[in-house]
CSV table of C-alpha atoms and ligand atoms in Angstrom, one decimal:
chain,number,residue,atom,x,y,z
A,1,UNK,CA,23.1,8.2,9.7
A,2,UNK,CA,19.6,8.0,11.6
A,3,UNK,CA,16.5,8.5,9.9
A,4,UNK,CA,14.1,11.7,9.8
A,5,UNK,CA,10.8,9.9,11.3
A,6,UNK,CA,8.1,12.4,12.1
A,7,UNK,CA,5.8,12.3,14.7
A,8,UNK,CA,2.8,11.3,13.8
A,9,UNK,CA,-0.8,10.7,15.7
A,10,UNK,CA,-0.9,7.0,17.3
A,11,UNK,CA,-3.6,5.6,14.7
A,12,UNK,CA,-1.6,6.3,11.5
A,13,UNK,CA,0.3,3.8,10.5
A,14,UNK,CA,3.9,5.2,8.8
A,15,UNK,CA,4.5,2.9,6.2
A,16,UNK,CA,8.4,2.9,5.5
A,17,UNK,CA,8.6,2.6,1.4
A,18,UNK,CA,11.6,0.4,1.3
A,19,UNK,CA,11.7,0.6,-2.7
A,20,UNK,CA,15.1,0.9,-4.2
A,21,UNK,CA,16.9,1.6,-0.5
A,22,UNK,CA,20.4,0.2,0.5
A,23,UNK,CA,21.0,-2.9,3.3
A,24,UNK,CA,22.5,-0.2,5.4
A,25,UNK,CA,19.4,2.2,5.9
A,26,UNK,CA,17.1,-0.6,5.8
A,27,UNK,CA,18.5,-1.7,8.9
A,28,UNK,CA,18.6,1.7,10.0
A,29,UNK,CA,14.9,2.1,10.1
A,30,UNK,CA,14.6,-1.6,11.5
A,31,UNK,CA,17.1,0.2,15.0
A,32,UNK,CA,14.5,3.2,15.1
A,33,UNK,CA,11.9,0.8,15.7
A,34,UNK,CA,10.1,1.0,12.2
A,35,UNK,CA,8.4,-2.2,11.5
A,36,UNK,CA,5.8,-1.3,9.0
A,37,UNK,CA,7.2,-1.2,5.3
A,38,UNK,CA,6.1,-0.7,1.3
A,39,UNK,CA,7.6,-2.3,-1.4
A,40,UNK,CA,6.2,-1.4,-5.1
A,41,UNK,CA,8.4,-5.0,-6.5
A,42,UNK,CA,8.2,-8.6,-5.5
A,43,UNK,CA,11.6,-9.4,-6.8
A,44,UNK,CA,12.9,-6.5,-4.9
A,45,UNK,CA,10.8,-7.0,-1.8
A,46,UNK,CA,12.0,-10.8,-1.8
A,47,UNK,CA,15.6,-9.1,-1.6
A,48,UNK,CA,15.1,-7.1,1.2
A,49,UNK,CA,12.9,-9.4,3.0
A,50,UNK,CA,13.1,-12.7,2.7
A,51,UNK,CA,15.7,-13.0,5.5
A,52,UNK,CA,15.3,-10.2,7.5
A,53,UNK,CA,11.8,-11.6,8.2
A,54,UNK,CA,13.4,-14.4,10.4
A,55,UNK,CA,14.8,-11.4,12.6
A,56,UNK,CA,11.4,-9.7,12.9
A,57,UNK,CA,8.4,-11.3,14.0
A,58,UNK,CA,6.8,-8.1,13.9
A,59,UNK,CA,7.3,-6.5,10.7
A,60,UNK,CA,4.6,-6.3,8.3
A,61,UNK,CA,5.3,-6.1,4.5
A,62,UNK,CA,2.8,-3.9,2.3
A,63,UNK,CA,2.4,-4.4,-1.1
A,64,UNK,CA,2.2,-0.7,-2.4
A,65,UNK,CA,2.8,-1.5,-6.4
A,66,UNK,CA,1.0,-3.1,-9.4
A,67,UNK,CA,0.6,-6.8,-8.9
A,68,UNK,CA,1.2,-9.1,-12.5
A,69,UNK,CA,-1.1,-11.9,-12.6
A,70,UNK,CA,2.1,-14.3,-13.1
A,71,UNK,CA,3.4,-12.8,-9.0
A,72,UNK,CA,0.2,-13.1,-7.2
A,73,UNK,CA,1.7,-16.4,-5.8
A,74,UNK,CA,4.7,-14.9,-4.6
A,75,UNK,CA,2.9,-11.5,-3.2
A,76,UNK,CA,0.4,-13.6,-1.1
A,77,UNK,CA,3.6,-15.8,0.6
A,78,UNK,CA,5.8,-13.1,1.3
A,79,UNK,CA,3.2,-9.9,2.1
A,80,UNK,CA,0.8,-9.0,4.7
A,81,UNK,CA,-1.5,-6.2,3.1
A,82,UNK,CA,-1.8,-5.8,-0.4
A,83,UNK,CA,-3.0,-2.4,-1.4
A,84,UNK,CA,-3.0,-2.6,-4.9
A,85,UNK,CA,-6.4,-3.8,-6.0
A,86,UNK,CA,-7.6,-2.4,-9.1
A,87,UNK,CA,-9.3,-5.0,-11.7
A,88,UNK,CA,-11.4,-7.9,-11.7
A,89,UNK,CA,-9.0,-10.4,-12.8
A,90,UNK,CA,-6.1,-9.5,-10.1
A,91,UNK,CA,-8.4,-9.8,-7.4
A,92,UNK,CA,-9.9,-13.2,-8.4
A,93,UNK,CA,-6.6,-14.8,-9.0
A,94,UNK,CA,-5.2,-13.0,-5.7
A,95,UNK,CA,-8.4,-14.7,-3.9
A,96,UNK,CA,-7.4,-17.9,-5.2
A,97,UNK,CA,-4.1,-18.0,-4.3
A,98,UNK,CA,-5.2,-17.0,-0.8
A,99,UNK,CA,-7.2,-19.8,-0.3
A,100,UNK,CA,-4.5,-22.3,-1.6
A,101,UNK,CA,-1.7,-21.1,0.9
A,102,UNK,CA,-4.8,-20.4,3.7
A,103,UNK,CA,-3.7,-16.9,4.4
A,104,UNK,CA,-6.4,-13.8,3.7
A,105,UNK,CA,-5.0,-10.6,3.6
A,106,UNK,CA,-6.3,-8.0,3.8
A,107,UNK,CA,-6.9,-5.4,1.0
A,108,UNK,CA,-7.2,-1.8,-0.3
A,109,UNK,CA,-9.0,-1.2,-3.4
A,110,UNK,CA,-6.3,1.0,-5.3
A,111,UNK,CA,-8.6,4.0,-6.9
A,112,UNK,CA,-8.0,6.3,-10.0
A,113,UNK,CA,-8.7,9.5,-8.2
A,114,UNK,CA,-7.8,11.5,-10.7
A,115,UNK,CA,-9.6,9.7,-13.3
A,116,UNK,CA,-5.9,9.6,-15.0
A,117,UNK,CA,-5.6,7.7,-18.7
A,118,UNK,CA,-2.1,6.3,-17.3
A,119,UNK,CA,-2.4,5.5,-14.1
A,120,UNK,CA,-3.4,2.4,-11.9
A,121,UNK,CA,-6.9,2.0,-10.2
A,122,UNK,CA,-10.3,1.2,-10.8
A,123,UNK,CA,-12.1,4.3,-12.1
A,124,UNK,CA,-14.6,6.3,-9.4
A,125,UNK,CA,-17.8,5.3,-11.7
A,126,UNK,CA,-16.9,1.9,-11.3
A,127,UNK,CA,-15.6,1.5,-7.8
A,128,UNK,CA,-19.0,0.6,-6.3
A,129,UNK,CA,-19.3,-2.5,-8.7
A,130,UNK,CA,-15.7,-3.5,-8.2
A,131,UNK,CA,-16.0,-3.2,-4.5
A,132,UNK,CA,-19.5,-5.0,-4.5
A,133,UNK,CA,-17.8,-8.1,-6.5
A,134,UNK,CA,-14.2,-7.8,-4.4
A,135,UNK,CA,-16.5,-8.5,-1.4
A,136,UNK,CA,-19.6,-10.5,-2.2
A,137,UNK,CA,-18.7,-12.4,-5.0
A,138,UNK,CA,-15.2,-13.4,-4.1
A,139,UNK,CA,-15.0,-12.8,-0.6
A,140,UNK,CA,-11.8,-10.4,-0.1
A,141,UNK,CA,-11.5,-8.5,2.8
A,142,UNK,CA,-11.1,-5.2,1.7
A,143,UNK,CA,-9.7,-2.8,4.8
A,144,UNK,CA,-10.0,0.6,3.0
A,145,UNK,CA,-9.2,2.6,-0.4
A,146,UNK,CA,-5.8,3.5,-1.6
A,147,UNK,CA,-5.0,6.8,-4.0
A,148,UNK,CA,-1.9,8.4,-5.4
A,149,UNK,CA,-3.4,12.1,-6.7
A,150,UNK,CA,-2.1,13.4,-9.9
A,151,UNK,CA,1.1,15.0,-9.7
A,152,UNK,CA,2.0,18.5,-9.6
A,153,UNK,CA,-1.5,19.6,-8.4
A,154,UNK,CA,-2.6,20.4,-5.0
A,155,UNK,CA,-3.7,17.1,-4.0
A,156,UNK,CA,-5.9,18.0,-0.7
A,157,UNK,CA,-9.6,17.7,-2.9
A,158,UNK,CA,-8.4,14.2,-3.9
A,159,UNK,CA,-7.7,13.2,-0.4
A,160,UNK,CA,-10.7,14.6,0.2
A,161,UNK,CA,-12.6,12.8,-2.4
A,162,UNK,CA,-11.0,9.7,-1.3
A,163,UNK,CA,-11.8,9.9,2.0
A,164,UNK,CA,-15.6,10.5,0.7
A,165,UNK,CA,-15.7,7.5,-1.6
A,166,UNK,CA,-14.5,5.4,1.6
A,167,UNK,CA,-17.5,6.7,3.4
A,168,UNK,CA,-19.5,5.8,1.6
A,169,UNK,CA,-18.6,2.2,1.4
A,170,UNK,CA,-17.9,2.0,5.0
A,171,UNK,CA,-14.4,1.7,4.6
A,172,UNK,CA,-12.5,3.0,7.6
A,173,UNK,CA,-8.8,2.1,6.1
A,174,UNK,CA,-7.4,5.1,3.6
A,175,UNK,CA,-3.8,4.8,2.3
A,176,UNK,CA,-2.8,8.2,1.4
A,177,UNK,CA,0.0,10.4,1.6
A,178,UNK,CA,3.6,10.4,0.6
A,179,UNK,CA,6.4,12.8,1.6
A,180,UNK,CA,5.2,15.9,0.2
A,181,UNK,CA,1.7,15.6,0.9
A,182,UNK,CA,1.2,13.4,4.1
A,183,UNK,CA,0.5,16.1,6.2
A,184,UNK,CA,-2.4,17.3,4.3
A,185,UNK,CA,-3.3,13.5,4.0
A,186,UNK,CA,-3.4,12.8,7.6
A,187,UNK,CA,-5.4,16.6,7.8
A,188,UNK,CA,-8.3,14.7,5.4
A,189,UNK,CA,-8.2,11.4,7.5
A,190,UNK,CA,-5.5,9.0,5.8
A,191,UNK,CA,-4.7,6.0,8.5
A,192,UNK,CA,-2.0,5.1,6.3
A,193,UNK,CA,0.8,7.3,4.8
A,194,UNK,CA,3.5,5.8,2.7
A,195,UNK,CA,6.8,8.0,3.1
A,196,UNK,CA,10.4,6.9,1.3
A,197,UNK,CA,12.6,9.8,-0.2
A,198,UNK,CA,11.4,12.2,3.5
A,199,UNK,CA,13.1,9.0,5.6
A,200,UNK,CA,15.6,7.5,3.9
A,201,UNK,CA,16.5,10.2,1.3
A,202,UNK,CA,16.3,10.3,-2.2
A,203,UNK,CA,16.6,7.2,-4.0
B,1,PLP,C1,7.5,5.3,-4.1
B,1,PLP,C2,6.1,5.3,-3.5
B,1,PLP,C3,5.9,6.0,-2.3
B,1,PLP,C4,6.9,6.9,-1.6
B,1,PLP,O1,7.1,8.1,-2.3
B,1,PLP,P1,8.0,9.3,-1.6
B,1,PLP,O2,7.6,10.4,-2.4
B,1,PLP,O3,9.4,8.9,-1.8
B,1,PLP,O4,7.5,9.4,-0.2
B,1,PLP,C5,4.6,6.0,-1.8
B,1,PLP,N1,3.6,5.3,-2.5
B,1,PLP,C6,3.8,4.6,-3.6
B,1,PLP,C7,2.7,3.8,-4.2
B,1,PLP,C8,5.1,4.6,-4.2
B,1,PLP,O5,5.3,3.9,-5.3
């Protein structure tokens, strides 16, 4: 069964969220030319990935979920953007590791936008610091800003908000948007939308 892969303009990147997928539409998306892909687990990206990397010299792997201090060895061998950033001590150990296997990714700073209690990201009042000692004092590269808004609210003003924040740092990388709300993403500037149930169906 083919895919469901929407047009989209030429500079956003459609990141294919692999997450909890079978073999069989994996591959799919690999025949329909998709070559960009999300994983949220490093267990489960290593499943899908390891091997099908030989195939694909072209694929690159983003990291989309929280990293554990105790992975960040195994995140920096087998991904090529990491989009996750969201506290001191993951970015320091993430550096390190970089520098012992020689290979800098880069980075989104993954942001709180909706200032939730739960959720992952560096809060808003903090991001300037956080960004400031990302870049100066450990020397990431940091591409852009990454969001997921609050759920079941109209998430437009906090792609909006995101897209401000990223302004402001001079960021010109925004990872935003998943299948019910990449549209409106793309609409407040998102260069990167990360779409799984819309292509491959519900998981
Ligand atoms: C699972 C996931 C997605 C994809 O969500 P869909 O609603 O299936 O498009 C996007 N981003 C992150 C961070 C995810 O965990």
């Amino acid at each position: 069964v083919s895919l469901n892969i929407p047009l989209l303009p030429s500079d956003v990147t459609l990141i294919a969220v692999s997450k909890k997928q079978s073999d069989a539409k994996i591959d799919q998306a690999l025949a329909q030319g998709l070559r960009h892909f999300g994983e949220n687990q490093i267990q489960e990206a290593i499943k899908h990935w390891k091997d099908r990397r030989q195939n694909y010299s072209d694929l690159t792997l983003h990291l989309i979920g929280p990293l554990q201090s105790n992975k960040t060895k195994e995140a920096v061998a087998l991904f090529d953007v990491i989009h996750t950033i969201d506290r001191p001590k993951i970015a320091a150990l993430l550096h390190q590791e970089m520098v012992k296997q020689q290979k800098h990714l880069p980075c989104f700073i993954q942001v709180n936008i909706g200032d939730e209690p739960q959720k992952s990201g560096i809060a808003i009042s903090e991001l300037n610091a956080f960004h400031a000692y990302c870049t100066q004092e450990i020397g990431l590269t940091i591409i852009g800003l990454m969001a997921i808004p609050p759920a079941n609210e109209e998430a437009t003003p906090y792609f909006q908000k995101l897209k401000f924040l990223a302004d402001d740092l001079n960021l010109s990388e925004l990872s935003m948007g998943m299948s019910d709300d990449y549209q409106h993403a793309i609409e407040c500037g998102a260069t990167h939308i990360r779409l799984g149930s819309m292509l491959f169906g519900d998981r």
